[in-house]
Short mmCIF file of C-alpha atoms in Angstrom, two decimals:
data_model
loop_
_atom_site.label_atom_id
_atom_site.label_comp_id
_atom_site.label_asym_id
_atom_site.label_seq_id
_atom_site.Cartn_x
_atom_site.Cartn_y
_atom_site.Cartn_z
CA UNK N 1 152.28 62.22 145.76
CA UNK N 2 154.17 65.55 146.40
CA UNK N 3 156.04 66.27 149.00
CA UNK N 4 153.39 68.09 151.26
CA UNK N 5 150.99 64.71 150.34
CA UNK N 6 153.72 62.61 151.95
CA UNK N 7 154.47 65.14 154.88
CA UNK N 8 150.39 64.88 155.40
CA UNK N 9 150.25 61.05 155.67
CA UNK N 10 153.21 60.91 158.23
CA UNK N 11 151.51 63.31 160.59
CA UNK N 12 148.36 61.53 160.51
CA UNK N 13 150.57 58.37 160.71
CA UNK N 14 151.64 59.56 163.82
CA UNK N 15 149.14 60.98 165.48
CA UNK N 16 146.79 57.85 165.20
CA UNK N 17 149.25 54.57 164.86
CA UNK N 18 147.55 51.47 164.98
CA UNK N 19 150.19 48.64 165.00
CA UNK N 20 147.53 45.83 164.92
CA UNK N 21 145.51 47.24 161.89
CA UNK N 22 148.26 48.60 159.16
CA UNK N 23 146.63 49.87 156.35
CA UNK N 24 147.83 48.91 152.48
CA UNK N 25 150.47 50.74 151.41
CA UNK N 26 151.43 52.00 154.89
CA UNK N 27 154.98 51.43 156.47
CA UNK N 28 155.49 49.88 160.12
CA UNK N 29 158.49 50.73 162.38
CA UNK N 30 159.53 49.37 164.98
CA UNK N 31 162.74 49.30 167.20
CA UNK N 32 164.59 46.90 168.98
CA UNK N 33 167.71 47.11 171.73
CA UNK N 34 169.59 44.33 172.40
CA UNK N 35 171.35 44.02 175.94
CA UNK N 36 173.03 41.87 177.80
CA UNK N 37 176.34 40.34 179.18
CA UNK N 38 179.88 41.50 176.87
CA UNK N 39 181.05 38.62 174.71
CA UNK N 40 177.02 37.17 175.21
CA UNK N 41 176.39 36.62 171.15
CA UNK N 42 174.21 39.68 170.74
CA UNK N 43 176.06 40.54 167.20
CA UNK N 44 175.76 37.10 166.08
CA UNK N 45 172.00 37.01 166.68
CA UNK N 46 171.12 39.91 164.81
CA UNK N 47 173.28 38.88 162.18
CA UNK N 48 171.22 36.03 161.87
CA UNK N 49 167.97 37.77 162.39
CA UNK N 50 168.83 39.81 159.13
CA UNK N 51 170.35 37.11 157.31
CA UNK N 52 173.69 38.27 156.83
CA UNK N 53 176.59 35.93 156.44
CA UNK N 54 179.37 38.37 158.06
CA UNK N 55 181.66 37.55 161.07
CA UNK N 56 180.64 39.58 164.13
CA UNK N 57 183.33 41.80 165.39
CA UNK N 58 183.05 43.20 168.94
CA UNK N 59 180.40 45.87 169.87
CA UNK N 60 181.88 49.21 170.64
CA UNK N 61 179.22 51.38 172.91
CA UNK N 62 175.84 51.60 170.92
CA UNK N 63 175.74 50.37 167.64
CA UNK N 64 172.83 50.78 164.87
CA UNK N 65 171.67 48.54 162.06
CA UNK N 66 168.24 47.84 160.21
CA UNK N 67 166.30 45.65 158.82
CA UNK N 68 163.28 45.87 156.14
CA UNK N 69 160.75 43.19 155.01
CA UNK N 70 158.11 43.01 152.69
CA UNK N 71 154.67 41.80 153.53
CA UNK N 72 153.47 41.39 150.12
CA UNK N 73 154.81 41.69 146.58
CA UNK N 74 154.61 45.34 145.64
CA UNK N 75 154.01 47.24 149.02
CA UNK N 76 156.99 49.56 151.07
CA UNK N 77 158.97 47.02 152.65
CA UNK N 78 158.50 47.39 157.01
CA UNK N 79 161.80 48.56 159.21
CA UNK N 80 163.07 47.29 162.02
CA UNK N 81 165.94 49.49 164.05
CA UNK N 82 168.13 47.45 165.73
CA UNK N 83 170.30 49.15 168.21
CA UNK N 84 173.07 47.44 170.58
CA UNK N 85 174.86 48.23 173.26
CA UNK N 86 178.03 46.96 173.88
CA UNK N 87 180.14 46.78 176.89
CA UNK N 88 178.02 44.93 179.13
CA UNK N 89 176.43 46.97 181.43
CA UNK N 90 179.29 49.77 181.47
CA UNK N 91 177.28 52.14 179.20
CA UNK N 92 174.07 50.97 180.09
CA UNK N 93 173.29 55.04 180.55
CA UNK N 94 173.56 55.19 176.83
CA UNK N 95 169.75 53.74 176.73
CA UNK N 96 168.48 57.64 176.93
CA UNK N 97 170.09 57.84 173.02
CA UNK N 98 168.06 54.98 171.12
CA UNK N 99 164.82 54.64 173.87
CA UNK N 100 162.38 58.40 173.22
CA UNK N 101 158.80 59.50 173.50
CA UNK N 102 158.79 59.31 170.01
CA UNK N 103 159.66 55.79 169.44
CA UNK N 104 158.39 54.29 172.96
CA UNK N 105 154.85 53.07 171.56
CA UNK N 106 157.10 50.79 169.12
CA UNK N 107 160.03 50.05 171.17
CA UNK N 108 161.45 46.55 172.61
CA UNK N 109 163.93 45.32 174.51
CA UNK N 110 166.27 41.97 173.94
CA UNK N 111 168.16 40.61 177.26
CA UNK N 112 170.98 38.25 176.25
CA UNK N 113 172.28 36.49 179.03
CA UNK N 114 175.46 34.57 179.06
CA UNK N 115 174.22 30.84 180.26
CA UNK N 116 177.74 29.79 180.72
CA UNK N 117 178.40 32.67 183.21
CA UNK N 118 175.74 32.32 185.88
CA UNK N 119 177.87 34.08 188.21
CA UNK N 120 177.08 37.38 185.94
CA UNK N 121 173.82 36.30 185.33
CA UNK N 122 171.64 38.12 188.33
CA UNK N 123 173.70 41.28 188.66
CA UNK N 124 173.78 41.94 184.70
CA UNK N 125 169.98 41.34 184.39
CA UNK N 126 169.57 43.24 187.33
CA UNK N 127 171.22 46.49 186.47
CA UNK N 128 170.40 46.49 183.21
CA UNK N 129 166.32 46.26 183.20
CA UNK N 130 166.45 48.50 186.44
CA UNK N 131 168.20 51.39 184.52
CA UNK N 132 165.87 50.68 181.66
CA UNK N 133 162.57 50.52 183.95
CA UNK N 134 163.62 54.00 184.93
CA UNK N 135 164.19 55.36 182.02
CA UNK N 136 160.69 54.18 180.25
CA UNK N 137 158.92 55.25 183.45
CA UNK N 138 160.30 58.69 182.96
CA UNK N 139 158.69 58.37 179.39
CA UNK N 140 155.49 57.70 180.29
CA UNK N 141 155.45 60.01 183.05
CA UNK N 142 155.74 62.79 180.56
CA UNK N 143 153.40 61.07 177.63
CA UNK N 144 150.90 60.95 181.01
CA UNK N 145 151.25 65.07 180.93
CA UNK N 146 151.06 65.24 176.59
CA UNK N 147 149.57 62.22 175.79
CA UNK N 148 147.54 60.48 178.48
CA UNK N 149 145.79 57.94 176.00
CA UNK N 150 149.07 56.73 174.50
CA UNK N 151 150.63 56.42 178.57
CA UNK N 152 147.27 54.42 179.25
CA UNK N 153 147.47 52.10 176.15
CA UNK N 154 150.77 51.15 176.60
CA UNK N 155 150.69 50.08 180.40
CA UNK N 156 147.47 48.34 179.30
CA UNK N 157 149.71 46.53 176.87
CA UNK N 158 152.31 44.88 179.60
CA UNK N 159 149.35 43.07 180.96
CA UNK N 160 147.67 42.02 177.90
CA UNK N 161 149.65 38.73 177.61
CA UNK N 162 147.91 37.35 181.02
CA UNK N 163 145.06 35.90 180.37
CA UNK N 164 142.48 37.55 182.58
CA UNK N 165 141.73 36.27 185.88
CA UNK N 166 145.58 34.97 185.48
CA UNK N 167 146.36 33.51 189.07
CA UNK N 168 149.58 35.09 189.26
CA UNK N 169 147.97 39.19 188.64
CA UNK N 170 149.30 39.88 192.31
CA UNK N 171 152.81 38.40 192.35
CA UNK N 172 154.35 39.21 188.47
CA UNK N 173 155.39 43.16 187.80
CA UNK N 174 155.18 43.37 184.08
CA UNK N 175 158.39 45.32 182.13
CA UNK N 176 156.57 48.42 180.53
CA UNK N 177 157.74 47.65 176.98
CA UNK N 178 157.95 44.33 175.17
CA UNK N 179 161.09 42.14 176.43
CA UNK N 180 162.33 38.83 174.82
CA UNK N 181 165.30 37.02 177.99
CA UNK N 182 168.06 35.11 175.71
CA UNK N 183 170.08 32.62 177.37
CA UNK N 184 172.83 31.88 174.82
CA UNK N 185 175.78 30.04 174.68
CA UNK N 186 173.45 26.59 175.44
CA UNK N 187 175.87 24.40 174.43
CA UNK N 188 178.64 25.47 177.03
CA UNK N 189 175.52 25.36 179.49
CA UNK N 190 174.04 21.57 178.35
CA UNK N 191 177.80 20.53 179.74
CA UNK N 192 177.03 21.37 183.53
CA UNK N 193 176.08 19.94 186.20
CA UNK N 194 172.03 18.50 186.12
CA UNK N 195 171.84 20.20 189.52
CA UNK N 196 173.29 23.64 188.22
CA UNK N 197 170.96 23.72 185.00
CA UNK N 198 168.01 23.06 186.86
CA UNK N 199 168.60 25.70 189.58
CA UNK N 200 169.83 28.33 185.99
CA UNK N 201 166.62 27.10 184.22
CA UNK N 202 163.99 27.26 187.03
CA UNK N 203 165.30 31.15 188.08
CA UNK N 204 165.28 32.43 184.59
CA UNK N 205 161.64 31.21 184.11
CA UNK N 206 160.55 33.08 188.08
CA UNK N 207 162.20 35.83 186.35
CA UNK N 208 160.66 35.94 182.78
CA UNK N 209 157.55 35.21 184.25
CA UNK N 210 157.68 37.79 186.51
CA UNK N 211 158.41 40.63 184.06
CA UNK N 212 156.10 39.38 181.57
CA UNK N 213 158.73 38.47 179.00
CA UNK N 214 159.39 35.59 176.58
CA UNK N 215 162.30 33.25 177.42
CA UNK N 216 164.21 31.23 174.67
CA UNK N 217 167.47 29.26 174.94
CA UNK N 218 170.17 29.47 172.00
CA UNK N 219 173.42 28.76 170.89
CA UNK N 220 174.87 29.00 167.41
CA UNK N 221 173.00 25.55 166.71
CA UNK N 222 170.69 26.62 163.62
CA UNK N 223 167.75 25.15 165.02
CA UNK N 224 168.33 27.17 168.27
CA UNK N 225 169.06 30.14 166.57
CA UNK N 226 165.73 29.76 164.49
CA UNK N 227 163.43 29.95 167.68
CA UNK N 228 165.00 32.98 168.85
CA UNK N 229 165.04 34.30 165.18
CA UNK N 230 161.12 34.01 165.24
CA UNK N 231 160.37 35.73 168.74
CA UNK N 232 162.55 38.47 167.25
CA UNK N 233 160.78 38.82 164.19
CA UNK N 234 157.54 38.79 165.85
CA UNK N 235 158.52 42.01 167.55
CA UNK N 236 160.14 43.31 164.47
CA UNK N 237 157.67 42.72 161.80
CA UNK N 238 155.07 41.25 163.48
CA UNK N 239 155.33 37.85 162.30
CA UNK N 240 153.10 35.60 163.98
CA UNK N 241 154.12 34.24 167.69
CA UNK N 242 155.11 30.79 167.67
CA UNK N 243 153.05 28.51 169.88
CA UNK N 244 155.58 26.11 170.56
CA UNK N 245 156.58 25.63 174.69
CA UNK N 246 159.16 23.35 175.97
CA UNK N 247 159.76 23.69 179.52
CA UNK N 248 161.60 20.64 180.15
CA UNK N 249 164.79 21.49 182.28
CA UNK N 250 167.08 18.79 180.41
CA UNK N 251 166.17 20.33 176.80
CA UNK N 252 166.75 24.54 175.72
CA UNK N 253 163.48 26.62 177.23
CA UNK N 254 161.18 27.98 175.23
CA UNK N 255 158.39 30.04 176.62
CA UNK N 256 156.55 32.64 174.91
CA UNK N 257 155.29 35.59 177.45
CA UNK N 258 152.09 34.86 179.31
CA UNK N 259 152.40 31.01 178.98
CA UNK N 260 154.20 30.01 182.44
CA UNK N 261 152.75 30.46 185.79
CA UNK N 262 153.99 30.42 189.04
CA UNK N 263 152.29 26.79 190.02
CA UNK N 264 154.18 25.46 186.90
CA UNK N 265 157.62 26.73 188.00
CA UNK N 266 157.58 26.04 191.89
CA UNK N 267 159.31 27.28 194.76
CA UNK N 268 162.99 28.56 194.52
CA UNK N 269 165.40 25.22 194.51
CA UNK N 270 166.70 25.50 197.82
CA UNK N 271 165.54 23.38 201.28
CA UNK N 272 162.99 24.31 203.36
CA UNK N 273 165.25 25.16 206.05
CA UNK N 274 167.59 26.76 203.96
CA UNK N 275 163.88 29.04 202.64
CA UNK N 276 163.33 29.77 206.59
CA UNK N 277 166.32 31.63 207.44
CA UNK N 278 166.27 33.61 204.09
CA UNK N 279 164.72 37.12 205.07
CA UNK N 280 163.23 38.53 201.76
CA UNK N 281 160.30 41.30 201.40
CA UNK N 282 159.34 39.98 198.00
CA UNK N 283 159.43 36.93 195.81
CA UNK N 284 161.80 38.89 193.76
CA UNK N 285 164.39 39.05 196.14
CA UNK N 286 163.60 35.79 197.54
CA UNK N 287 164.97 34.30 194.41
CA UNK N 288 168.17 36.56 194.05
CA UNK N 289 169.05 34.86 197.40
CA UNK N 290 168.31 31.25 196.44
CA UNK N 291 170.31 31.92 193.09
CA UNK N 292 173.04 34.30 194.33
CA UNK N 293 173.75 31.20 197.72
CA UNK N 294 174.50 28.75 194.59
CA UNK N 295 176.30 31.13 192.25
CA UNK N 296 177.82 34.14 194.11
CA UNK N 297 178.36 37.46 191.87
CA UNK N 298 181.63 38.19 191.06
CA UNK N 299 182.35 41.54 191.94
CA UNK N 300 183.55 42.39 188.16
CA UNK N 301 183.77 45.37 186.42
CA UNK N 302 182.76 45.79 182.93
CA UNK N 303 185.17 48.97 182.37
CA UNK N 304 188.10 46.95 183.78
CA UNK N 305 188.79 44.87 180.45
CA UNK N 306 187.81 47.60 177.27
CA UNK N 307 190.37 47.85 175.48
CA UNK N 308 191.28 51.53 174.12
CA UNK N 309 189.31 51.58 170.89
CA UNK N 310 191.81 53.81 169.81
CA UNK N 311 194.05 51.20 169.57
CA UNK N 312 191.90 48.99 167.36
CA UNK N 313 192.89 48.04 163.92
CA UNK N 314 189.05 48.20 162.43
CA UNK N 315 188.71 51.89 163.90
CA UNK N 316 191.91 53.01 162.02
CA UNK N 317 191.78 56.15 160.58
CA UNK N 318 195.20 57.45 159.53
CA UNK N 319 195.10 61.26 159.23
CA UNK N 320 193.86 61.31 162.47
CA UNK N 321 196.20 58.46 163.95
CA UNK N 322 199.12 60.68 162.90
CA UNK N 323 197.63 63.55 164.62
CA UNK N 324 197.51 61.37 167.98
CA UNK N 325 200.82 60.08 167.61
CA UNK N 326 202.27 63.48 167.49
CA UNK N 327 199.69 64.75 170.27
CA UNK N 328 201.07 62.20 172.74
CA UNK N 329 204.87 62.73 171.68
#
C-alpha cells in the first residue's frame, strides 16, 4: 500500500468504526485508565495484564504503557493504551490529558479500590468517578453538536448490559463509558471482621450495580489476579466476558456488569431504626450514610505524603541535578 492507501483506510477507519464487526486485516484500539486509591496495586495489575515479570515502582502523576495482541497468526496485532494515574485522587484533573473526543467511543475506565482501607473507600470512589462523569459528559455534549449519532450510540451503550425490562431501569445511573470496580488487597480484607466484610462487600455491589460496572475482588493470589486479568482483557481486546458470578460474601466477588440486581443485594446493612432517622434524597446517598456511620472518612489528603520526585533516585538525571543543586545554593 502507499502511503496515501494507508492514510485512506484510517479515515474511513474512523469515520465508520465498528468495534463489534472488525474486518480482516484491520487494527482495534482501545484505551484503558486505571484509578484508584495511592499504594492500591494498580501497577501490579497491569503488569500482570501484559505479562511482564518487572517489580512495580510507584506511579508518578499519569503514566502510559501498551499492550498488543494478535487475534490470529498473520494479522496486525490489536493495542491496548493503558494510562494511570498516580497519586490517588490528587491529580485526578489530569483525566482531560488521556480521556478526548477522539478516543471516547473506545475508552474505559478501571477503579481500584484499596479493600483494606474502607475508611478511603467512599470518598476516593466518590471524587474520582464524579470528576470523570464530568469530564465525559462534556465530551458528549460536544460529539451531540459534531457527531450526534456517535453521542447517541454511546449512551445507548451504558444501558445495553440490562437486560430489557430490567427491574432496576429507575433506580441504577449507568457510568457513560465502560467501568470495571477492583477491590484489591483481598487478602488483608479476608482477615476482618465477618461483620465488616459483609457491610464492604454488600456496598461495593449497591455501588457497581448502580453505575453499571463489573466488580471483581483481587489480591496478588494468581487465581485472583486471573479473574481481574480477564475482565481487563475483555475491554482491551475484546476477549470474551467470563460468565462466572460468585456473590457469596465469605469468598472474593465476582460480578460481571448487568448480572446483580437490587432484590439480590438488599437493603443497606444497618437497622431499621437506624434507616428511619437517616434523611437521604436518593438510594445513592442513602448508602454513603449506612457505609460512612460504620467506617467514617478520614479527612486525608493525598498531596500531604508525595514525596518531591525530584528527590527520587529512579528520576535521576545528573546534568540537570547539578544545575538544581547550584540553583538552590
Amino acid at each position: 500500500d502507499t502511503l496515501w492507501d494507508l492514510a485512506i483506510a484510517e479515515v474511513e477507519k474512523r469515520e465508520n468504526p465498528d468495534d463489534d464487526d472488525v474486518k480482516p486485516g484491520e487494527v482495534w484500539e482501545k484505551s484503558i485508565l486505571f484509578m484508584g486509591n495511592k499504594n492500591g496495586g494498580k501497577t501490579t495489575i497491569i503488569l500482570r495484564c501484559l505479562e511482564r515479570e518487572e517489580s512495580p515502582k510507584p506511579t508518578l502523576a499519569l503514566e502510559y504503557t501498551f499492550g498488543r495482541r494478535a487475534r490470529r497468526h498473520n494479522t496486525p496485532k490489536d493495542v491496548a493504551h493503558f494510562w494511570e494515574l498516580g497519586g490517588g485522587t490528587s491529580l485526578v484533573e489530569l483525566i482531560r490529558i488521556p480521556v478526548t473526543v477522539d478516543n471516547i467511543r473506545s475508552f474505559a475506565v478501571v477503579l481500584v479500590l484499596d479493600l483494606s482501607k474502607p475508611n478511603e473507600l467512599w470518598t476516593t470512589m466518590e471524587s474520582i468517578l464524579q470528576v470523570t462523569r464530568n469530564h465525559v459528559n462534556k465530551i458528549l455534549t460536544k460529539l451531540e453538536k459534531t457527531n450526534p449519532e456517535v453521542a447517541a450510540e454511546i449512551k445507548q451503550r451504558m444501558w445495553n448490559n440490562l437486560q430489557r425490562d430490567h427491574p432496576d431501569s429507575a433506580l441504577v445511573d449507568p457510568f457513560p463509558i465502560p467501568l470495571v470496580i477492583i477491590g484489591s488487597k483481598y487478602d488483608i480484607f479476608h482477615e476482618f471482621d465477618s461483620e465488616m466484610r459483609k457491610i464492604i462487600s454488600k456496598t461495593l455491589r449497591f455501588l457497581s450495580h448502580y453505575y453499571g460496572a463489573s466488580l471483581v475482588f483481587t489480591s496478588k493470589s494468581e487465581a485472583l489476579l486471573l479473574k481481574a486479568r480477564a475482565l481487563i482483557n475483555h475491554l482491551a481486546f475484546g476477549y470474551d466476558k467470563s460468565k462466572s458470578v460468585s456473590m457469596d460474601p465469605s469468598k472474593p466477588l465476582f460480578i460481571p456488569a448487568g448480572l446483580d440486581s437490587m432484590s439480590q443485594i438488599g437493603p443497606p446493612p444497618a437497622s431499621d431504626s437506624d434507616l428511619g432517622k437517616m434523611r437521604a434524597n436518593t438510594p445513592l446517598e442513602l448508602w454513603k450514610k449506612v457505609f460512612e456511620k460504620t467506617f467514617p472518612p478520614k479527612s486525608f489528603s493525598d498531596l500531604q505524603d508525595t514525596k518531591d520526585p525530584a528527590q527520587d533516585s529512579q528520576y535521576a538525571e545528573y546534568e540537570v541535578d547539578v544545575m538544581r543543586a547550584q540553583k538552590n545554593q
